[in-house]
Short mmCIF file of C-alpha atoms in Angstrom, two decimals:
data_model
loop_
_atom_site.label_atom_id
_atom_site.label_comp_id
_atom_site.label_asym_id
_atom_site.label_seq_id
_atom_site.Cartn_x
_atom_site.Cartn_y
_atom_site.Cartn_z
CA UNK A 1 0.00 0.00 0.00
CA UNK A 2 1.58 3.15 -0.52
CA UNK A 3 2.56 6.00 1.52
CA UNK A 4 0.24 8.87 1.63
CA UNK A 5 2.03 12.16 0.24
CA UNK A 6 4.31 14.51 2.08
CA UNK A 7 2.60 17.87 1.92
CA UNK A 8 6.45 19.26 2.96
CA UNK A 9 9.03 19.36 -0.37
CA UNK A 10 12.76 19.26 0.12
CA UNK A 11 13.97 21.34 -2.04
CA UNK A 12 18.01 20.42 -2.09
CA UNK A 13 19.75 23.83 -3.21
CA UNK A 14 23.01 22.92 -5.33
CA UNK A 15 23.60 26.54 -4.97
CA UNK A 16 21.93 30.09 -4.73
CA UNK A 17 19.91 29.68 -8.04
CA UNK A 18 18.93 25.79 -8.57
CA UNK A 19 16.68 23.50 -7.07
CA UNK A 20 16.27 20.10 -7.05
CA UNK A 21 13.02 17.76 -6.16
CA UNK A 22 13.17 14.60 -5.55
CA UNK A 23 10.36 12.26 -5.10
CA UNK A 24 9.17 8.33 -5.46
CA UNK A 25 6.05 7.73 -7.09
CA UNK A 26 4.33 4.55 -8.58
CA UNK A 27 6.01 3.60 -11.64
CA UNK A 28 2.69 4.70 -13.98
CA UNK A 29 3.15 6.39 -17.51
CA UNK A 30 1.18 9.91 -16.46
CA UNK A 31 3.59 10.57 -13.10
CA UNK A 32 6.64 12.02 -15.37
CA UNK A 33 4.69 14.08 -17.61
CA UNK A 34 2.63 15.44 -14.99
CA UNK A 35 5.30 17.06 -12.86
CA UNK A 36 7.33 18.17 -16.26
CA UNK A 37 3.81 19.81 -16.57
CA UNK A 38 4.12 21.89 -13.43
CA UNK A 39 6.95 23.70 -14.68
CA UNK A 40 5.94 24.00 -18.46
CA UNK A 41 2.60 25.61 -17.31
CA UNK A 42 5.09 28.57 -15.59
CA UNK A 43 7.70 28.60 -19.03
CA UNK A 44 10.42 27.04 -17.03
CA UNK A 45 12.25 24.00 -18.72
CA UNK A 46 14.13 22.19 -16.56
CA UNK A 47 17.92 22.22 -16.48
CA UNK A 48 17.84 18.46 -15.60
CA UNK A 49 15.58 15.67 -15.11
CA UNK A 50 16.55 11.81 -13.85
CA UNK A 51 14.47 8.98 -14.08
CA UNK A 52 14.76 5.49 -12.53
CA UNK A 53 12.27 2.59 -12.44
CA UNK A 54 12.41 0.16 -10.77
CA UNK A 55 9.60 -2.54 -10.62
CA UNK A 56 6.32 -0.41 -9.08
CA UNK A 57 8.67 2.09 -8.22
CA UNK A 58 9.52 5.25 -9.97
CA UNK A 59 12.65 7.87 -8.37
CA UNK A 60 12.98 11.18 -10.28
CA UNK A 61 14.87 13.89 -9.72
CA UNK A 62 14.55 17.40 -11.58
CA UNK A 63 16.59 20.48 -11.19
CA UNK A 64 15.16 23.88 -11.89
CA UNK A 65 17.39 27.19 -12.40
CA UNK A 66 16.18 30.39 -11.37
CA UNK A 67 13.28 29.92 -9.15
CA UNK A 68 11.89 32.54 -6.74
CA UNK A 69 11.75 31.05 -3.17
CA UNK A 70 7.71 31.05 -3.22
CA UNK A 71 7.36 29.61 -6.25
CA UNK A 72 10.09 27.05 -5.83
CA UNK A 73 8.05 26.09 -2.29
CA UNK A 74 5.09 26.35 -4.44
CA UNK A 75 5.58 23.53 -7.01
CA UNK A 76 7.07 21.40 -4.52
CA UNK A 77 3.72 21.64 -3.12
CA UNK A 78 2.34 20.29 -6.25
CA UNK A 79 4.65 17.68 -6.65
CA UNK A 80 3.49 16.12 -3.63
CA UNK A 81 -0.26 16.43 -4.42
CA UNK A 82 -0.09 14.68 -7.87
CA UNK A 83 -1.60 11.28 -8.10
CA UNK A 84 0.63 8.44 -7.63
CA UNK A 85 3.58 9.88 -6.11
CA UNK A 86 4.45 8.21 -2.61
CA UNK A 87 6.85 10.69 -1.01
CA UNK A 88 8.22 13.54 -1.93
CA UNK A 89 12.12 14.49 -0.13
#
């Protein structure tokens, strides 16, 4: 059974300007696209995206450049609300 969502985001700063989310989701076609959504809908393209699965299991990663602090704390937000991801670090 899975995990219900983290409503909290850690957003890992490589430095001052980019952001990375990281989250685990179930391993369903939609889960990608739908994040990569998140950031298209705002005309940001991400600088980086990593994706693993791994049975039922999908780990991403995605690194965004440039992100105001609210908006940053908004999407990871998001991330953790869309359908099928588990947990959201």
């Amino acid at each position: 059974m899975a995990a219900a969502p983290s409503t909290a985001v850690l957003a890992l700063k490589r430095n001052h300007s980019t952001i990375r989310y990281c989250f685990e989701a179930d391993a369903e076609p939609a889960v990608l696209p739908r994040a990569l959504e998140l950031l298209a809908k705002r005309g940001l393209v991400p600088a980086r995206v990593f994706a693993q699965a791994d049975d039922d299991l999908l780990s991403v990663e995605i690194e965004v450049e440039g992100l105001a602090t609210d908006v940053a704390d908004h999407v990871g937000r998001c991330l953790s609300q869309i359908v099928g991801v588990r947990q959201v670090f």
